[in-house]
PDB file of C-alpha atoms in Angstrom:
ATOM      1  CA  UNK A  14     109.051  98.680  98.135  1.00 54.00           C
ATOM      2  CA  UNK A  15     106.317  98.883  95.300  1.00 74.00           C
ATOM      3  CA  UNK A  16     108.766  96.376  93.502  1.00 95.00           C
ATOM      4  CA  UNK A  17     108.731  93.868  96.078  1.00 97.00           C
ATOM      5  CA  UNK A  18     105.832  91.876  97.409  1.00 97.00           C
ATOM      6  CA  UNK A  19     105.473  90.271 100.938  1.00 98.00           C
ATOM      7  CA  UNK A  20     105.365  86.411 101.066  1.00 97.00           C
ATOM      8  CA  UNK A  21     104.037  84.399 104.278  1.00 98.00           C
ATOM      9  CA  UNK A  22     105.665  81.295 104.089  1.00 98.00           C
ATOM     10  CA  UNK A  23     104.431  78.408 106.497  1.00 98.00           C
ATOM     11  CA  UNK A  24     106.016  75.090 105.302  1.00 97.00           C
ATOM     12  CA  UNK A  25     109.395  74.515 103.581  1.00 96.00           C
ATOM     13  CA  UNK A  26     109.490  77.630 102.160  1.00 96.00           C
ATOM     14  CA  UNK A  27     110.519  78.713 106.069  1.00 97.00           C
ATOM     15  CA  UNK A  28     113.764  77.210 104.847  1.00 95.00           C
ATOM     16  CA  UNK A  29     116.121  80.029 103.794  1.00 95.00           C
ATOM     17  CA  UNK A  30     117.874  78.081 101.261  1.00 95.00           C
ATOM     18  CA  UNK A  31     114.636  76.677  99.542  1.00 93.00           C
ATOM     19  CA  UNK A  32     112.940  80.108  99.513  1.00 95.00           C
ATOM     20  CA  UNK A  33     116.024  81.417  97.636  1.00 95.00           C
ATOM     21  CA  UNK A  34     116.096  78.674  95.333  1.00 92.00           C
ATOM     22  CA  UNK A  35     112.956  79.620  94.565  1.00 93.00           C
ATOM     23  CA  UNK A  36     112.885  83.500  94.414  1.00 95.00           C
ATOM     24  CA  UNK A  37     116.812  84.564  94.876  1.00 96.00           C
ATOM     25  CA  UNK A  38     115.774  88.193  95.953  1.00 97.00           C
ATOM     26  CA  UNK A  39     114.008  86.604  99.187  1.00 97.00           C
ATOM     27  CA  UNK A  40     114.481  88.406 102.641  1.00 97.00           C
ATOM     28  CA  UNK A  41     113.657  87.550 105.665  1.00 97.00           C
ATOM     29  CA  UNK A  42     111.821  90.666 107.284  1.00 97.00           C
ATOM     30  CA  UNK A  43     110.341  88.832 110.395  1.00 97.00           C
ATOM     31  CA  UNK A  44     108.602  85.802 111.742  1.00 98.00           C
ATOM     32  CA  UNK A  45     104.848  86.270 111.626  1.00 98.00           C
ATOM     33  CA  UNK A  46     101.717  84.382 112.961  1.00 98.00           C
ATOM     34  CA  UNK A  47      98.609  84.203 110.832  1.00 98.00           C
ATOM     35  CA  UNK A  48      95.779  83.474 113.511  1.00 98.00           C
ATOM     36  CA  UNK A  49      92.504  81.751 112.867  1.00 98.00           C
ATOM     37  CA  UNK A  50      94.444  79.062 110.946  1.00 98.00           C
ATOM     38  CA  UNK A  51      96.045  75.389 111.654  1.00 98.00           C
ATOM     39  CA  UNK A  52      99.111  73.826 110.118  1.00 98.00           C
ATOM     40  CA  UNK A  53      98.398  70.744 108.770  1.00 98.00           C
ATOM     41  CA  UNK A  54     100.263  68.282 106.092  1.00 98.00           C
ATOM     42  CA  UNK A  55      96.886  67.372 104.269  1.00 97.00           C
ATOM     43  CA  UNK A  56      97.942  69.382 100.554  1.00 95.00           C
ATOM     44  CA  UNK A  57      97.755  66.460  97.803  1.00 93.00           C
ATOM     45  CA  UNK A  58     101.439  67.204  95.877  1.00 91.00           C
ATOM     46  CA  UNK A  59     101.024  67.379  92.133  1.00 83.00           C
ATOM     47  CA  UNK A  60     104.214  65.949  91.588  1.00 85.00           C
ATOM     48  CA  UNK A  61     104.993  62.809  94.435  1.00 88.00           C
ATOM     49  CA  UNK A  62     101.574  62.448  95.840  1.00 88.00           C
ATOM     50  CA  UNK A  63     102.860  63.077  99.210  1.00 96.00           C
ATOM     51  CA  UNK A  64     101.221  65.254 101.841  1.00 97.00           C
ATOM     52  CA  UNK A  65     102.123  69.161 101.991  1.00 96.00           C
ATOM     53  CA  UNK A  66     101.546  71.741 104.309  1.00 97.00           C
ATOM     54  CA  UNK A  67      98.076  73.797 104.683  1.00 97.00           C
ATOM     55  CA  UNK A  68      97.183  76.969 106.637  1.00 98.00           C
ATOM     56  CA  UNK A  69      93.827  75.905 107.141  1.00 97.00           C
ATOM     57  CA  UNK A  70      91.210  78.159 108.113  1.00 97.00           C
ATOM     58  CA  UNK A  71      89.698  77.389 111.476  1.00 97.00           C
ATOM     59  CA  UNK A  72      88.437  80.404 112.599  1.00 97.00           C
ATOM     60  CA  UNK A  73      89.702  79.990 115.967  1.00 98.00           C
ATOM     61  CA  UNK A  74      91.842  82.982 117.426  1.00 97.00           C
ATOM     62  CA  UNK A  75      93.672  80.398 119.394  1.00 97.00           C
ATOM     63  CA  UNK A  76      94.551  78.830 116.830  1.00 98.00           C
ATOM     64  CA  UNK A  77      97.967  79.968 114.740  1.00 98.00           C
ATOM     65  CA  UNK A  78     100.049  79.035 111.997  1.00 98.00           C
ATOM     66  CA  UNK A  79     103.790  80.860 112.219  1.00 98.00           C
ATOM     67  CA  UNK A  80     106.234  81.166 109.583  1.00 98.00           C
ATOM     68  CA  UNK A  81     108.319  83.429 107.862  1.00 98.00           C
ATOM     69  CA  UNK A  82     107.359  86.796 105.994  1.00 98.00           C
ATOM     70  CA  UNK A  83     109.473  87.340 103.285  1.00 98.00           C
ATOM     71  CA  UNK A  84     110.365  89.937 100.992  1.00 98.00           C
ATOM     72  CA  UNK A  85     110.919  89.074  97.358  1.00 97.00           C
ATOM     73  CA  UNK A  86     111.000  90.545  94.007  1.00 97.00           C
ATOM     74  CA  UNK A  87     107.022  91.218  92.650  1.00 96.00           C
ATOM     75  CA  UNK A  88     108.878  89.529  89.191  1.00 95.00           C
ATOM     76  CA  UNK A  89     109.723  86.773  91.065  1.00 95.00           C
ATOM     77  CA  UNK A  90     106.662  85.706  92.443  1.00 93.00           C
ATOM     78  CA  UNK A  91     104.849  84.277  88.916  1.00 90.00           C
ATOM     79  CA  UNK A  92     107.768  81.698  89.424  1.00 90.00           C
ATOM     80  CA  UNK A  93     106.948  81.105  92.964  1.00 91.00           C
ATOM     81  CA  UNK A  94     103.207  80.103  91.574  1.00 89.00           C
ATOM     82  CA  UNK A  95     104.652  77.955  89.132  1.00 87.00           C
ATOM     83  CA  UNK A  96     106.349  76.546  92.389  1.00 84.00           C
ATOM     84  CA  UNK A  97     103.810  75.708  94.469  1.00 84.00           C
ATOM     85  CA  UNK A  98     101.464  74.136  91.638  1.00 72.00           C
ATOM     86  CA  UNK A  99      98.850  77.549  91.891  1.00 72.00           C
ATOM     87  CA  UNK A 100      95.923  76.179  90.434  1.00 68.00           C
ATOM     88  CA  UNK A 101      96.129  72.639  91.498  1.00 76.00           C
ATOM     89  CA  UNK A 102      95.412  72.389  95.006  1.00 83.00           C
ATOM     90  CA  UNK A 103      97.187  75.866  96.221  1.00 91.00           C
ATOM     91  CA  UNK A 104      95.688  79.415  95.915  1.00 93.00           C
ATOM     92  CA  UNK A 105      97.626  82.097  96.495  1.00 94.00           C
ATOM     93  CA  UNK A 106      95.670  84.853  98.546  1.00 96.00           C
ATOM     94  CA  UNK A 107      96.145  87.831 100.625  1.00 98.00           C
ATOM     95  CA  UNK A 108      96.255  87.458 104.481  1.00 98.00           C
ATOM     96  CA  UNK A 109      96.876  89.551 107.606  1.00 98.00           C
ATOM     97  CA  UNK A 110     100.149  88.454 109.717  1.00 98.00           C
ATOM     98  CA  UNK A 111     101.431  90.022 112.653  1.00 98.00           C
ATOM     99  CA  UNK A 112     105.341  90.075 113.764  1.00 97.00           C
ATOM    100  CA  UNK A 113     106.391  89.601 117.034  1.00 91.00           C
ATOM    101  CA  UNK A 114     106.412  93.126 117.904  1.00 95.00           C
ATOM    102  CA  UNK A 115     102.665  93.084 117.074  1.00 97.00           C
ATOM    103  CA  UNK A 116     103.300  94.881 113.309  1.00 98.00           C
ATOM    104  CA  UNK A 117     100.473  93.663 111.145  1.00 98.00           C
ATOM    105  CA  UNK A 118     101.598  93.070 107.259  1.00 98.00           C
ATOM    106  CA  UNK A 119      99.362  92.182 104.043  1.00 98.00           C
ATOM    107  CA  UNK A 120     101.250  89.259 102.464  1.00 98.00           C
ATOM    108  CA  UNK A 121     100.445  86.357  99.737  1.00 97.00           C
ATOM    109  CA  UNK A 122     100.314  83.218 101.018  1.00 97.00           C
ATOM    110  CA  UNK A 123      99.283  80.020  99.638  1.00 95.00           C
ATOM    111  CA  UNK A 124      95.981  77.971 100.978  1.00 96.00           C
ATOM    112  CA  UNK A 125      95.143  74.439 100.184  1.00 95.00           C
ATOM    113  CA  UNK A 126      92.148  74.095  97.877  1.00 93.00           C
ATOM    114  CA  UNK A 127      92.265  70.514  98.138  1.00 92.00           C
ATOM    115  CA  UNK A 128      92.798  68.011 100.990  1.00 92.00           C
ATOM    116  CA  UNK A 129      93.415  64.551 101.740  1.00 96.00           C
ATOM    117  CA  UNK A 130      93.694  63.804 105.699  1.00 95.00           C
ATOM    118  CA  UNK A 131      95.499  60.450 104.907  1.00 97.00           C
ATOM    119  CA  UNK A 132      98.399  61.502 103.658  1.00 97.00           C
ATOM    120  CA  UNK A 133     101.362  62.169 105.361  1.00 97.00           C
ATOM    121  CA  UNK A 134     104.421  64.202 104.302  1.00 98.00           C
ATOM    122  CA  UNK A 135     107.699  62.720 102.960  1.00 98.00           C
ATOM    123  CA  UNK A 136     110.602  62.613 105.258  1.00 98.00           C
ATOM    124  CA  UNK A 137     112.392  65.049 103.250  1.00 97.00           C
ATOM    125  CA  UNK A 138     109.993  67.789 103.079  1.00 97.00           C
ATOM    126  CA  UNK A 139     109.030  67.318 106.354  1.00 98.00           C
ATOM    127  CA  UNK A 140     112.921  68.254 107.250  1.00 97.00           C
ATOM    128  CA  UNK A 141     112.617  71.381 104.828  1.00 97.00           C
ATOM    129  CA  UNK A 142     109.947  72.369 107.343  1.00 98.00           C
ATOM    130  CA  UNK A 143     111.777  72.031 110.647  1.00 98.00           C
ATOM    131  CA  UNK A 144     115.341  73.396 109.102  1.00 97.00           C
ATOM    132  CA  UNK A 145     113.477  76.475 108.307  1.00 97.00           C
ATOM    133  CA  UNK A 146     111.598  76.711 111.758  1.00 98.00           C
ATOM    134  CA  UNK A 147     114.647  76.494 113.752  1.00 98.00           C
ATOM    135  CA  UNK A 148     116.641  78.963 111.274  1.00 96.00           C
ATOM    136  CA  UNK A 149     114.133  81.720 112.326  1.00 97.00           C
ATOM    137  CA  UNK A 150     113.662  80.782 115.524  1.00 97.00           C
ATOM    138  CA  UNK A 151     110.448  79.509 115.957  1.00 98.00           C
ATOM    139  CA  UNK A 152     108.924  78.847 119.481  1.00 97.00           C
ATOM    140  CA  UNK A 153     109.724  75.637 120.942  1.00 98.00           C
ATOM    141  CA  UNK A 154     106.435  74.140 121.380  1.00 98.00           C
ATOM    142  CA  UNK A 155     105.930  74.769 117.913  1.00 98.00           C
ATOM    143  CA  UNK A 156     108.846  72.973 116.867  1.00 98.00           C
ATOM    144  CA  UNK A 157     107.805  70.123 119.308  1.00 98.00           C
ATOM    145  CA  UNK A 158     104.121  69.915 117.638  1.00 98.00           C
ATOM    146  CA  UNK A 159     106.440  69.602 113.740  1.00 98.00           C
ATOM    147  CA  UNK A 160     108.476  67.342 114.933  1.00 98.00           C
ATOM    148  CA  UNK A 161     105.735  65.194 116.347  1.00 98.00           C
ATOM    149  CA  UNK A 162     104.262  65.070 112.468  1.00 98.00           C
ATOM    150  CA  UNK A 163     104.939  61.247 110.921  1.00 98.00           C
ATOM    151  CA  UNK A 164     106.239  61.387 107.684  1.00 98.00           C
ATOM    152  CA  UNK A 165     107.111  58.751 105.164  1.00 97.00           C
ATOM    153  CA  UNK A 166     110.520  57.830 104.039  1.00 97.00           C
ATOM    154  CA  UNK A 167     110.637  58.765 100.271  1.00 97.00           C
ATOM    155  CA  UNK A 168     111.347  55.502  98.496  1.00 96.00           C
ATOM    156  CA  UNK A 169     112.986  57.805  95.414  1.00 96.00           C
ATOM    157  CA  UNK A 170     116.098  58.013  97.009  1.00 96.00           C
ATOM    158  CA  UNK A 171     117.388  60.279  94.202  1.00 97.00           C
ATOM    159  CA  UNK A 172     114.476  62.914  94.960  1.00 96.00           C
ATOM    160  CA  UNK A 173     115.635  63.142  98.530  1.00 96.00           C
ATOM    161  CA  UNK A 174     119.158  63.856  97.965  1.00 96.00           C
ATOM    162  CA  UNK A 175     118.501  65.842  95.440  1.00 96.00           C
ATOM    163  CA  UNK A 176     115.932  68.163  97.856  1.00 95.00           C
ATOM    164  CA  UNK A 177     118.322  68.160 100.800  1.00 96.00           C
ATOM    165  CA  UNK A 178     121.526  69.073  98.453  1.00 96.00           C
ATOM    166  CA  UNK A 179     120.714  72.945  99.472  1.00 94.00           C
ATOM    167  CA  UNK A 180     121.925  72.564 102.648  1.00 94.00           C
ATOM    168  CA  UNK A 181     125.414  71.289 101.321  1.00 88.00           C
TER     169      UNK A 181
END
């Protein structure tokens, strides 16, 4: 596996169909909690302005961000950085997850370097987010606290179709 890298994604790279738009070689090895972390949607976007999501570090061990830990290529992931605008706003580091069978994995991940608690996610990304969460399964309640997020409608109709044409 020395080719391959583990990714921990938390937002729409949960989504299956983004994550392999992204890096094709992506698979899904399990779902995974980072602890000491909260999801939030307060990630200025380079390109739209909108809000993205954020592990942010709490240091809380009740609190936990869960997502997907990936597999993909170690070529692919420069790409993936390009992806997620690495050096403006995101930072991709090393963290600890743990699977549902209590495995603990290093993986990359991307943390929020800079914030902006106003803003609020477009409608769009916010449904990258919950396709993915329900595709692996996610808990419920942690559906119910995504869902509950307020997100904007885009007003670029164009960008919207054009993110939601992955799922056909």
């Amino acid at each position: 596996m020395n080719d391959r890298t583990l990714y921990f994604a938390y937002g729409s790279n949960m989504s299956i169909e983004r994550m392999k738009a992204r890096a094709p070689s992506a698979e899904l090895v399990a779902v995974a909690t980072l602890i000491g972390h909260k999801l939030k949607f307060h990630k200025p976007s380079k390109k739209d302005g909108s809000g993205k999501c954020d592990a942010a570090y709490t240091g809380n061990a009740q609190e936990k961000v869960i997502g997907a830990l990936y597999s993909i290529k170690s070529i692919q992931l420069s790409q993936l950085d390009k992806d997620e605008g690495r050096g403006y706003g995101y930072e991709r580091q090393t963290v600890s997850v743990v699977s549902a069978s209590g495995e603990l994995f290093n993986a990359e991940t991307y943390i929020a370097t800079k914030f902006d608690a106003s803003l609020r996610p477009w409608d769009w990304y916010k449904e990258h987010v919950l396709r993915g969460a329900l595709a692996i399964g996610l808990p419920s309640s942690y559906v119910a606290s995504l869902e509950a997020v307020v997100a904007d409608i885009d007003p670029d109709k164009e960008r919207r179709e054009r993110e939601l044409a992955i799922y056909g």
